[in-house]
Amino acid sequence: MVKRINISETGQALSNVVNESIGLAREKYNLIAFAVISDNASNMVVMGNINPDLESQLLDLGGSRIVLISETRWSSHRDAFRRVLRNLQQMRQVAQNQGGNMIISNESYNLLFDPEFEMLLQDHLLVLDPVCELINVCQKSDCDIATATKLWLRLKFSVENENYQNTLNQRKNKVMNCFGLSAKFLHPVYQGQHFSRNQGYQNLINQFFEQNLTTEGLRELDLFKRKEAIFEKLFAKNY
């Protein structure tokens, strides 16, 4: 702590104290100060304007506020990555403007100007966007198991990455069970779309029906498949 006696608490005086403290922290302890926390008293606001933080500089250059990743919000990774992409040019300008007063680590500085970093962010968004879309729909109170199953069956990544694809396939294998598949099969709109050519899914459905339907139920199921009897009228009315 920098000890000051009998100094005014103007914005400029406070700015001098902060600058000296930051310098001492770097000189004596090899520490870099990334932020100064204060209350919102008028002199503190003036001090903040004299010593703008990195986000303020970002906004002055036309950038948007930084979005931080939150472990309690499932979409925050996607939102943070998208915001970095949107701010990338301004972030590079801020980094270049630091000059000899660099408070950005060398690793972060190099990452900002690495073309592969930008491509990596874009690839992650191609993976996260469809996942977030699926979650958005599935968490709604009116989402049913047939709709959720349909979305899982349609989920795919437009990035050619074997690790991502293997992870997706493993997750799908956990989600695709006889209940969801049967619900989708019996749905008046979805019916057998997206898995009619998948014999494994079809076998799972058939086994479920055979184990749980009576003889009469199986007969009616056959009528349902052929859209005959009462089902002919129902399908004509879009069920």
CSV table of C-alpha atoms in Angstrom, one decimal, residues 96-189:
chain,number,residue,atom,x,y,z
A,96,GLN,CA,-1.0,-2.0,-29.8
A,97,ASN,CA,-1.8,1.3,-28.0
A,98,GLN,CA,-0.3,0.0,-24.7
A,99,GLY,CA,3.2,0.9,-25.8
A,100,GLY,CA,5.7,0.7,-23.0
A,101,ASN,CA,2.9,0.5,-20.4
A,102,MET,CA,1.9,-3.0,-21.5
A,103,ILE,CA,-0.5,-4.6,-19.0
A,104,ILE,CA,-1.5,-7.4,-21.4
A,105,SER,CA,0.6,-10.5,-21.0
A,106,ASN,CA,2.9,-11.5,-23.9
A,107,GLU,CA,0.9,-14.7,-24.3
A,108,SER,CA,-2.4,-12.8,-24.7
A,109,TYR,CA,-0.8,-10.3,-27.0
A,110,ASN,CA,0.5,-12.9,-29.3
A,111,LEU,CA,-2.8,-14.8,-29.3
A,112,LEU,CA,-4.7,-11.7,-30.4
A,113,PHE,CA,-2.6,-11.5,-33.5
A,114,ASP,CA,-2.5,-15.2,-34.3
A,115,PRO,CA,-4.7,-16.0,-37.3
A,116,GLU,CA,-5.3,-19.5,-36.0
A,117,PHE,CA,-6.9,-18.1,-32.9
A,118,GLU,CA,-9.6,-16.4,-34.9
A,119,MET,CA,-10.2,-19.6,-36.9
A,120,LEU,CA,-10.4,-21.6,-33.7
A,121,LEU,CA,-13.0,-19.3,-32.3
A,122,GLN,CA,-15.1,-19.6,-35.5
A,123,ASP,CA,-14.8,-23.4,-35.4
A,124,HIS,CA,-16.0,-23.4,-31.8
A,125,LEU,CA,-19.0,-21.3,-32.7
A,126,LEU,CA,-19.9,-23.8,-35.5
A,127,VAL,CA,-20.0,-26.4,-32.8
A,128,LEU,CA,-21.7,-24.4,-30.0
A,129,ASP,CA,-24.4,-22.7,-32.1
A,130,PRO,CA,-26.4,-25.9,-32.9
A,131,VAL,CA,-26.0,-27.2,-29.4
A,132,CYS,CA,-27.3,-24.0,-27.9
A,133,GLU,CA,-30.2,-24.0,-30.3
A,134,LEU,CA,-31.1,-27.6,-29.2
A,135,ILE,CA,-30.9,-26.6,-25.5
A,136,ASN,CA,-33.0,-23.5,-26.1
A,137,VAL,CA,-35.9,-25.5,-27.5
A,138,CYS,CA,-35.6,-28.5,-25.1
A,139,GLN,CA,-35.7,-26.3,-22.0
A,140,LYS,CA,-39.1,-24.8,-23.0
A,141,SER,CA,-42.0,-26.0,-21.0
A,142,ASP,CA,-44.0,-27.0,-24.1
A,143,CYS,CA,-41.2,-29.2,-25.6
A,144,ASP,CA,-42.1,-32.9,-25.7
A,145,ILE,CA,-39.9,-35.9,-25.9
A,146,ALA,CA,-40.6,-36.5,-29.6
A,147,THR,CA,-39.4,-33.0,-30.5
A,148,ALA,CA,-36.3,-33.3,-28.3
A,149,THR,CA,-35.5,-36.7,-30.1
A,150,LYS,CA,-36.0,-35.1,-33.5
A,151,LEU,CA,-33.5,-32.3,-32.6
A,152,TRP,CA,-31.0,-34.7,-31.3
A,153,LEU,CA,-31.2,-36.8,-34.5
A,154,ARG,CA,-30.7,-33.7,-36.6
A,155,LEU,CA,-27.8,-32.3,-34.6
A,156,LYS,CA,-24.6,-32.3,-36.5
A,157,PHE,CA,-21.4,-30.2,-36.6
A,158,SER,CA,-20.3,-28.4,-39.8
A,159,VAL,CA,-16.7,-28.7,-38.6
A,160,GLU,CA,-14.7,-31.7,-39.8
A,161,ASN,CA,-13.2,-32.7,-36.5
A,162,GLU,CA,-13.0,-36.4,-35.6
A,163,ASN,CA,-12.9,-35.7,-31.8
A,164,TYR,CA,-16.0,-33.5,-32.0
A,165,GLN,CA,-17.9,-36.1,-34.1
A,166,ASN,CA,-16.9,-39.0,-31.8
A,167,THR,CA,-18.1,-37.0,-28.8
A,168,LEU,CA,-21.4,-36.2,-30.5
A,169,ASN,CA,-22.0,-39.8,-31.5
A,170,GLN,CA,-21.3,-41.0,-27.9
A,171,ARG,CA,-23.8,-38.4,-26.6
A,172,LYS,CA,-26.4,-39.4,-29.1
A,173,ASN,CA,-26.1,-43.1,-28.2
A,174,LYS,CA,-26.9,-42.1,-24.6
A,175,VAL,CA,-29.9,-40.0,-25.6
A,176,MET,CA,-31.4,-42.3,-28.2
A,177,ASN,CA,-33.6,-44.7,-26.2
A,178,CYS,CA,-36.7,-46.6,-27.0
A,179,PHE,CA,-39.0,-44.1,-25.3
A,180,GLY,CA,-37.9,-41.0,-27.3
A,181,LEU,CA,-37.6,-43.0,-30.6
A,182,SER,CA,-41.1,-44.5,-30.1
A,183,ALA,CA,-42.6,-41.1,-29.3
A,184,LYS,CA,-41.1,-39.7,-32.4
A,185,PHE,CA,-42.3,-42.6,-34.5
A,186,LEU,CA,-45.9,-42.2,-33.3
A,187,HIS,CA,-45.8,-38.4,-33.7
A,188,PRO,CA,-48.3,-37.3,-36.3
A,189,VAL,CA,-45.9,-34.9,-37.9
